[in-house]
Amino acid sequence: MPDSVIRALATLSLMCKITVLLGLAAFSSCSSDDRSRDADARIFVVTTTTMITDMVKQIAGDKVQLTGLMGPGVDPHLYEPIPSDGIALSEADLIFYNGLFLEGQMTSNLKSQGGIDFGSTLSEDQIKGQKSHPDPHIWGNAEIWANCVPLVVKELSEVDPPNSSHYKERGDQLIKELRDLHQWSRSRVDSLPEDSRILITSHDAFEYFGEAYGFEVVALQGISTVTEAGIAERVKLVDFIKKNRIKSIFVESSVSPEAIKSIAEDSGATIGGELFSDAMGEPGDIEKSNDEEYDLGTYQGMLKHNINIIVEALK
């Protein structure tokens, strides 16, 4: 069966699922599901990825009731909604999602529910990939991620004016932290010889990261994890690793490690560690590196982890 037909059938199937879920939500106002709205005066905000959930949490604090649909280790490219997602989306005052088709076949429903997409903050020149298939992994660049903060502050303030000064103050602080993190990341990578700055991962989630921090990025799979790499792609990558004498390659927390482990075995490279690509770590999971502690369940901790793992493995 042609790929176009398979994709069309998959899209139709998922849209039917989401339509049913949203229909069920209309009859679930008394549901006790932990993703449904609490009976308090706070606004109810729903987010998709862990990175977006973390940003809203850092800006809003306890001023909102926040529900993230996707948890640590979840691949948003492959995510399928569950019944409580339909309830949450139907009750939300605000919905934030990444956009640029990261959420795959959920995108049209997120739009129809009035969701606000982070991808809208980028100019056409900033968006990587092809126009018909944009690269959605914008959080790889902390400077770009900082530029998404004003969007969240604006939308929260419009829906919840009494707390607008709270959102503005915390948003400004987060922007400063992210820009400082951007500079820290560049400085950390400066310790790595330029000819060692080749980053090989499971799927092509690090192009924004690579441009921001000076890495050539090579991936086994494409921008999405929907399609697995074939034999030709695997052979080509093994040859590239051998030719460039690359010491280490990396698995990702939200993608099966088996293919990359096989590439490492065939090429003689080591596994340099596990990177966070499409999802962050567990909140409260504290890591220590270079005499500094950080929470892997925060954006700041996720990026520091990735930078430290890569630099240590490739130096």
PDB file of N, CA and C in Angstrom, residues 228-298:
ATOM      1  N   GLU A 228      10.923   4.476  10.317  1.00  0.00           N
ATOM      2  CA  GLU A 228      12.216   3.955  10.744  1.00  0.00           C
ATOM      3  C   GLU A 228      13.231   4.014   9.596  1.00  0.00           C
ATOM      4  N   ALA A 229      14.493   4.093   9.966  1.00  0.00           N
ATOM      5  CA  ALA A 229      15.561   4.131   8.964  1.00  0.00           C
ATOM      6  C   ALA A 229      15.718   2.761   8.310  1.00  0.00           C
ATOM      7  N   GLY A 230      16.046   2.774   7.016  1.00  0.00           N
ATOM      8  CA  GLY A 230      16.264   1.537   6.288  1.00  0.00           C
ATOM      9  C   GLY A 230      17.717   1.094   6.339  1.00  0.00           C
ATOM     10  N   ILE A 231      18.001  -0.024   5.686  1.00  0.00           N
ATOM     11  CA  ILE A 231      19.357  -0.582   5.688  1.00  0.00           C
ATOM     12  C   ILE A 231      20.351   0.386   5.057  1.00  0.00           C
ATOM     13  N   ALA A 232      19.956   1.036   3.971  1.00  0.00           N
ATOM     14  CA  ALA A 232      20.870   1.958   3.279  1.00  0.00           C
ATOM     15  C   ALA A 232      21.285   3.108   4.187  1.00  0.00           C
ATOM     16  N   GLU A 233      20.328   3.646   4.938  1.00  0.00           N
ATOM     17  CA  GLU A 233      20.638   4.746   5.862  1.00  0.00           C
ATOM     18  C   GLU A 233      21.588   4.286   6.963  1.00  0.00           C
ATOM     19  N   ARG A 234      21.396   3.064   7.432  1.00  0.00           N
ATOM     20  CA  ARG A 234      22.257   2.531   8.495  1.00  0.00           C
ATOM     21  C   ARG A 234      23.694   2.336   7.997  1.00  0.00           C
ATOM     22  N   VAL A 235      23.832   1.780   6.821  1.00  0.00           N
ATOM     23  CA  VAL A 235      25.166   1.563   6.245  1.00  0.00           C
ATOM     24  C   VAL A 235      25.866   2.897   6.023  1.00  0.00           C
ATOM     25  N   LYS A 236      25.126   3.870   5.515  1.00  0.00           N
ATOM     26  CA  LYS A 236      25.697   5.200   5.259  1.00  0.00           C
ATOM     27  C   LYS A 236      26.192   5.844   6.547  1.00  0.00           C
ATOM     28  N   LEU A 237      25.404   5.704   7.632  1.00  0.00           N
ATOM     29  CA  LEU A 237      25.797   6.304   8.901  1.00  0.00           C
ATOM     30  C   LEU A 237      27.018   5.606   9.491  1.00  0.00           C
ATOM     31  N   VAL A 238      27.069   4.292   9.408  1.00  0.00           N
ATOM     32  CA  VAL A 238      28.238   3.548   9.901  1.00  0.00           C
ATOM     33  C   VAL A 238      29.494   3.998   9.162  1.00  0.00           C
ATOM     34  N   ASP A 239      29.400   4.135   7.849  1.00  0.00           N
ATOM     35  CA  ASP A 239      30.549   4.584   7.053  1.00  0.00           C
ATOM     36  C   ASP A 239      30.979   5.994   7.453  1.00  0.00           C
ATOM     37  N   PHE A 240      30.001   6.869   7.713  1.00  0.00           N
ATOM     38  CA  PHE A 240      30.302   8.249   8.109  1.00  0.00           C
ATOM     39  C   PHE A 240      31.048   8.280   9.440  1.00  0.00           C
ATOM     40  N   ILE A 241      30.606   7.463  10.383  1.00  0.00           N
ATOM     41  CA  ILE A 241      31.249   7.413  11.701  1.00  0.00           C
ATOM     42  C   ILE A 241      32.692   6.927  11.582  1.00  0.00           C
ATOM     43  N   LYS A 242      32.896   5.877  10.797  1.00  0.00           N
ATOM     44  CA  LYS A 242      34.248   5.343  10.619  1.00  0.00           C
ATOM     45  C   LYS A 242      35.154   6.351   9.917  1.00  0.00           C
ATOM     46  N   LYS A 243      34.638   6.971   8.869  1.00  0.00           N
ATOM     47  CA  LYS A 243      35.433   7.923   8.089  1.00  0.00           C
ATOM     48  C   LYS A 243      35.872   9.112   8.934  1.00  0.00           C
ATOM     49  N   ASN A 244      34.972   9.580   9.811  1.00  0.00           N
ATOM     50  CA  ASN A 244      35.264  10.766  10.621  1.00  0.00           C
ATOM     51  C   ASN A 244      35.809  10.424  12.006  1.00  0.00           C
ATOM     52  N   ARG A 245      36.021   9.122  12.252  1.00  0.00           N
ATOM     53  CA  ARG A 245      36.594   8.659  13.520  1.00  0.00           C
ATOM     54  C   ARG A 245      35.856   9.250  14.729  1.00  0.00           C
ATOM     55  N   ILE A 246      34.559   9.130  14.689  1.00  0.00           N
ATOM     56  CA  ILE A 246      33.727   9.688  15.756  1.00  0.00           C
ATOM     57  C   ILE A 246      33.739   8.745  16.954  1.00  0.00           C
ATOM     58  N   LYS A 247      34.075   9.272  18.108  1.00  0.00           N
ATOM     59  CA  LYS A 247      34.235   8.464  19.316  1.00  0.00           C
ATOM     60  C   LYS A 247      32.912   7.957  19.865  1.00  0.00           C
ATOM     61  N   SER A 248      31.920   8.863  19.934  1.00  0.00           N
ATOM     62  CA  SER A 248      30.687   8.535  20.649  1.00  0.00           C
ATOM     63  C   SER A 248      29.456   9.012  19.891  1.00  0.00           C
ATOM     64  N   ILE A 249      28.391   8.234  19.998  1.00  0.00           N
ATOM     65  CA  ILE A 249      27.089   8.608  19.464  1.00  0.00           C
ATOM     66  C   ILE A 249      26.077   8.483  20.599  1.00  0.00           C
ATOM     67  N   PHE A 250      24.856   8.976  20.394  1.00  0.00           N
ATOM     68  CA  PHE A 250      23.961   9.166  21.530  1.00  0.00           C
ATOM     69  C   PHE A 250      22.563   8.600  21.292  1.00  0.00           C
ATOM     70  N   VAL A 251      22.031   7.986  22.352  1.00  0.00           N
ATOM     71  CA  VAL A 251      20.636   7.554  22.353  1.00  0.00           C
ATOM     72  C   VAL A 251      19.785   8.689  22.909  1.00  0.00           C
ATOM     73  N   GLU A 252      18.457   8.563  22.739  1.00  0.00           N
ATOM     74  CA  GLU A 252      17.533   9.589  23.217  1.00  0.00           C
ATOM     75  C   GLU A 252      16.518   8.968  24.166  1.00  0.00           C
ATOM     76  N   SER A 253      16.069   9.760  25.121  1.00  0.00           N
ATOM     77  CA  SER A 253      15.180   9.243  26.165  1.00  0.00           C
ATOM     78  C   SER A 253      13.799   8.872  25.642  1.00  0.00           C
ATOM     79  N   SER A 254      13.373   9.488  24.538  1.00  0.00           N
ATOM     80  CA  SER A 254      12.018   9.251  24.040  1.00  0.00           C
ATOM     81  C   SER A 254      11.991   8.402  22.770  1.00  0.00           C
ATOM     82  N   VAL A 255      13.143   7.838  22.395  1.00  0.00           N
ATOM     83  CA  VAL A 255      13.247   7.006  21.191  1.00  0.00           C
ATOM     84  C   VAL A 255      13.922   5.693  21.565  1.00  0.00           C
ATOM     85  N   SER A 256      13.448   4.591  20.989  1.00  0.00           N
ATOM     86  CA  SER A 256      14.065   3.290  21.265  1.00  0.00           C
ATOM     87  C   SER A 256      15.559   3.340  20.954  1.00  0.00           C
ATOM     88  N   PRO A 257      16.396   2.826  21.864  1.00  0.00           N
ATOM     89  CA  PRO A 257      17.852   2.904  21.669  1.00  0.00           C
ATOM     90  C   PRO A 257      18.433   1.807  20.787  1.00  0.00           C
ATOM     91  N   GLU A 258      17.636   0.839  20.399  1.00  0.00           N
ATOM     92  CA  GLU A 258      18.183  -0.354  19.747  1.00  0.00           C
ATOM     93  C   GLU A 258      18.915  -0.039  18.449  1.00  0.00           C
ATOM     94  N   ALA A 259      18.356   0.831  17.615  1.00  0.00           N
ATOM     95  CA  ALA A 259      18.991   1.116  16.321  1.00  0.00           C
ATOM     96  C   ALA A 259      20.349   1.785  16.506  1.00  0.00           C
ATOM     97  N   ILE A 260      20.418   2.757  17.409  1.00  0.00           N
ATOM     98  CA  ILE A 260      21.688   3.456  17.643  1.00  0.00           C
ATOM     99  C   ILE A 260      22.711   2.516  18.281  1.00  0.00           C
ATOM    100  N   LYS A 261      22.263   1.650  19.169  1.00  0.00           N
ATOM    101  CA  LYS A 261      23.184   0.674  19.762  1.00  0.00           C
ATOM    102  C   LYS A 261      23.775  -0.235  18.686  1.00  0.00           C
ATOM    103  N   SER A 262      22.953  -0.608  17.716  1.00  0.00           N
ATOM    104  CA  SER A 262      23.430  -1.442  16.612  1.00  0.00           C
ATOM    105  C   SER A 262      24.447  -0.679  15.758  1.00  0.00           C
ATOM    106  N   ILE A 263      24.185   0.614  15.532  1.00  0.00           N
ATOM    107  CA  ILE A 263      25.115   1.452  14.771  1.00  0.00           C
ATOM    108  C   ILE A 263      26.454   1.549  15.508  1.00  0.00           C
ATOM    109  N   ALA A 264      26.396   1.717  16.815  1.00  0.00           N
ATOM    110  CA  ALA A 264      27.621   1.803  17.617  1.00  0.00           C
ATOM    111  C   ALA A 264      28.434   0.517  17.506  1.00  0.00           C
ATOM    112  N   GLU A 265      27.746  -0.608  17.582  1.00  0.00           N
ATOM    113  CA  GLU A 265      28.431  -1.902  17.503  1.00  0.00           C
ATOM    114  C   GLU A 265      29.101  -2.089  16.141  1.00  0.00           C
ATOM    115  N   ASP A 266      28.403  -1.691  15.074  1.00  0.00           N
ATOM    116  CA  ASP A 266      28.936  -1.882  13.720  1.00  0.00           C
ATOM    117  C   ASP A 266      30.059  -0.903  13.384  1.00  0.00           C
ATOM    118  N   SER A 267      30.033   0.272  14.004  1.00  0.00           N
ATOM    119  CA  SER A 267      31.000   1.319  13.660  1.00  0.00           C
ATOM    120  C   SER A 267      32.193   1.384  14.602  1.00  0.00           C
ATOM    121  N   GLY A 268      32.062   0.772  15.783  1.00  0.00           N
ATOM    122  CA  GLY A 268      33.124   0.845  16.777  1.00  0.00           C
ATOM    123  C   GLY A 268      33.031   2.042  17.697  1.00  0.00           C
ATOM    124  N   ALA A 269      31.991   2.855  17.528  1.00  0.00           N
ATOM    125  CA  ALA A 269      31.789   4.006  18.415  1.00  0.00           C
ATOM    126  C   ALA A 269      31.183   3.541  19.734  1.00  0.00           C
ATOM    127  N   THR A 270      31.340   4.355  20.771  1.00  0.00           N
ATOM    128  CA  THR A 270      30.710   4.064  22.052  1.00  0.00           C
ATOM    129  C   THR A 270      29.406   4.851  22.162  1.00  0.00           C
ATOM    130  N   ILE A 271      28.550   4.417  23.084  1.00  0.00           N
ATOM    131  CA  ILE A 271      27.348   5.191  23.404  1.00  0.00           C
ATOM    132  C   ILE A 271      27.751   6.246  24.424  1.00  0.00           C
ATOM    133  N   GLY A 272      27.678   7.515  24.026  1.00  0.00           N
ATOM    134  CA  GLY A 272      28.142   8.602  24.889  1.00  0.00           C
ATOM    135  C   GLY A 272      27.210   8.941  26.021  1.00  0.00           C
ATOM    136  N   GLY A 273      25.970   8.492  25.923  1.00  0.00           N
ATOM    137  CA  GLY A 273      24.993   8.776  26.964  1.00  0.00           C
ATOM    138  C   GLY A 273      23.616   8.970  26.361  1.00  0.00           C
ATOM    139  N   GLU A 274      22.666   9.237  27.239  1.00  0.00           N
ATOM    140  CA  GLU A 274      21.278   9.436  26.821  1.00  0.00           C
ATOM    141  C   GLU A 274      20.941  10.925  26.846  1.00  0.00           C
ATOM    142  N   LEU A 275      20.434  11.429  25.729  1.00  0.00           N
ATOM    143  CA  LEU A 275      20.047  12.831  25.619  1.00  0.00           C
ATOM    144  C   LEU A 275      18.536  12.976  25.709  1.00  0.00           C
ATOM    145  N   PHE A 276      18.102  14.115  26.205  1.00  0.00           N
ATOM    146  CA  PHE A 276      16.682  14.454  26.178  1.00  0.00           C
ATOM    147  C   PHE A 276      16.420  15.205  24.880  1.00  0.00           C
ATOM    148  N   SER A 277      15.538  14.660  24.058  1.00  0.00           N
ATOM    149  CA  SER A 277      15.245  15.307  22.778  1.00  0.00           C
ATOM    150  C   SER A 277      13.829  15.855  22.754  1.00  0.00           C
ATOM    151  N   ASP A 278      12.828  14.983  22.719  1.00  0.00           N
ATOM    152  CA  ASP A 278      11.438  15.423  22.595  1.00  0.00           C
ATOM    153  C   ASP A 278      10.686  15.453  23.917  1.00  0.00           C
ATOM    154  N   ALA A 279      11.349  15.125  24.995  1.00  0.00           N
ATOM    155  CA  ALA A 279      10.737  15.176  26.327  1.00  0.00           C
ATOM    156  C   ALA A 279      11.837  15.355  27.365  1.00  0.00           C
ATOM    157  N   MET A 280      11.483  15.991  28.481  1.00  0.00           N
ATOM    158  CA  MET A 280      12.449  16.216  29.563  1.00  0.00           C
ATOM    159  C   MET A 280      12.462  15.018  30.505  1.00  0.00           C
ATOM    160  N   GLY A 281      13.238  15.145  31.575  1.00  0.00           N
ATOM    161  CA  GLY A 281      13.306  14.105  32.587  1.00  0.00           C
ATOM    162  C   GLY A 281      12.179  14.226  33.599  1.00  0.00           C
ATOM    163  N   GLU A 282      12.241  13.384  34.625  1.00  0.00           N
ATOM    164  CA  GLU A 282      11.239  13.416  35.688  1.00  0.00           C
ATOM    165  C   GLU A 282      11.476  14.631  36.587  1.00  0.00           C
ATOM    166  N   PRO A 283      10.443  15.414  36.883  1.00  0.00           N
ATOM    167  CA  PRO A 283      10.608  16.532  37.822  1.00  0.00           C
ATOM    168  C   PRO A 283      11.130  16.036  39.165  1.00  0.00           C
ATOM    169  N   GLY A 284      12.121  16.708  39.698  1.00  0.00           N
ATOM    170  CA  GLY A 284      12.708  16.304  40.968  1.00  0.00           C
ATOM    171  C   GLY A 284      13.869  15.347  40.843  1.00  0.00           C
ATOM    172  N   ASP A 285      14.180  14.909  39.609  1.00  0.00           N
ATOM    173  CA  ASP A 285      15.334  14.035  39.383  1.00  0.00           C
ATOM    174  C   ASP A 285      16.570  14.930  39.280  1.00  0.00           C
ATOM    175  N   ILE A 286      17.342  14.987  40.357  1.00  0.00           N
ATOM    176  CA  ILE A 286      18.469  15.916  40.448  1.00  0.00           C
ATOM    177  C   ILE A 286      19.752  15.256  39.951  1.00  0.00           C
ATOM    178  N   GLU A 287      20.449  15.940  39.061  1.00  0.00           N
ATOM    179  CA  GLU A 287      21.729  15.466  38.542  1.00  0.00           C
ATOM    180  C   GLU A 287      22.821  16.439  38.962  1.00  0.00           C
ATOM    181  N   LYS A 288      24.000  15.897  39.216  1.00  0.00           N
ATOM    182  CA  LYS A 288      25.142  16.738  39.576  1.00  0.00           C
ATOM    183  C   LYS A 288      26.252  16.544  38.558  1.00  0.00           C
ATOM    184  N   SER A 289      26.758  17.660  38.044  1.00  0.00           N
ATOM    185  CA  SER A 289      27.858  17.611  37.086  1.00  0.00           C
ATOM    186  C   SER A 289      28.668  18.891  37.215  1.00  0.00           C
ATOM    187  N   ASN A 290      29.980  18.764  37.214  1.00  0.00           N
ATOM    188  CA  ASN A 290      30.869  19.932  37.344  1.00  0.00           C
ATOM    189  C   ASN A 290      30.514  20.780  38.563  1.00  0.00           C
ATOM    190  N   ASP A 291      30.281  20.093  39.676  1.00  0.00           N
ATOM    191  CA  ASP A 291      29.981  20.758  40.951  1.00  0.00           C
ATOM    192  C   ASP A 291      28.704  21.598  40.907  1.00  0.00           C
ATOM    193  N   GLU A 292      27.795  21.259  40.010  1.00  0.00           N
ATOM    194  CA  GLU A 292      26.519  21.971  39.914  1.00  0.00           C
ATOM    195  C   GLU A 292      25.381  20.963  39.899  1.00  0.00           C
ATOM    196  N   GLU A 293      24.311  21.264  40.623  1.00  0.00           N
ATOM    197  CA  GLU A 293      23.133  20.410  40.632  1.00  0.00           C
ATOM    198  C   GLU A 293      22.013  21.062  39.831  1.00  0.00           C
ATOM    199  N   TYR A 294      21.256  20.235  39.100  1.00  0.00           N
ATOM    200  CA  TYR A 294      20.119  20.763  38.341  1.00  0.00           C
ATOM    201  C   TYR A 294      19.050  19.683  38.219  1.00  0.00           C
ATOM    202  N   ASP A 295      17.821  20.135  38.050  1.00  0.00           N
ATOM    203  CA  ASP A 295      16.650  19.271  37.987  1.00  0.00           C
ATOM    204  C   ASP A 295      16.396  18.883  36.532  1.00  0.00           C
ATOM    205  N   LEU A 296      16.435  17.598  36.232  1.00  0.00           N
ATOM    206  CA  LEU A 296      16.239  17.124  34.869  1.00  0.00           C
ATOM    207  C   LEU A 296      14.808  17.303  34.388  1.00  0.00           C
ATOM    208  N   GLY A 297      13.907  17.615  35.313  1.00  0.00           N
ATOM    209  CA  GLY A 297      12.517  17.878  34.955  1.00  0.00           C
ATOM    210  C   GLY A 297      12.242  19.332  34.651  1.00  0.00           C
ATOM    211  N   THR A 298      13.299  20.132  34.474  1.00  0.00           N
ATOM    212  CA  THR A 298      13.158  21.524  34.052  1.00  0.00           C
ATOM    213  C   THR A 298      13.889  21.720  32.729  1.00  0.00           C
TER     214      THR A 298
END
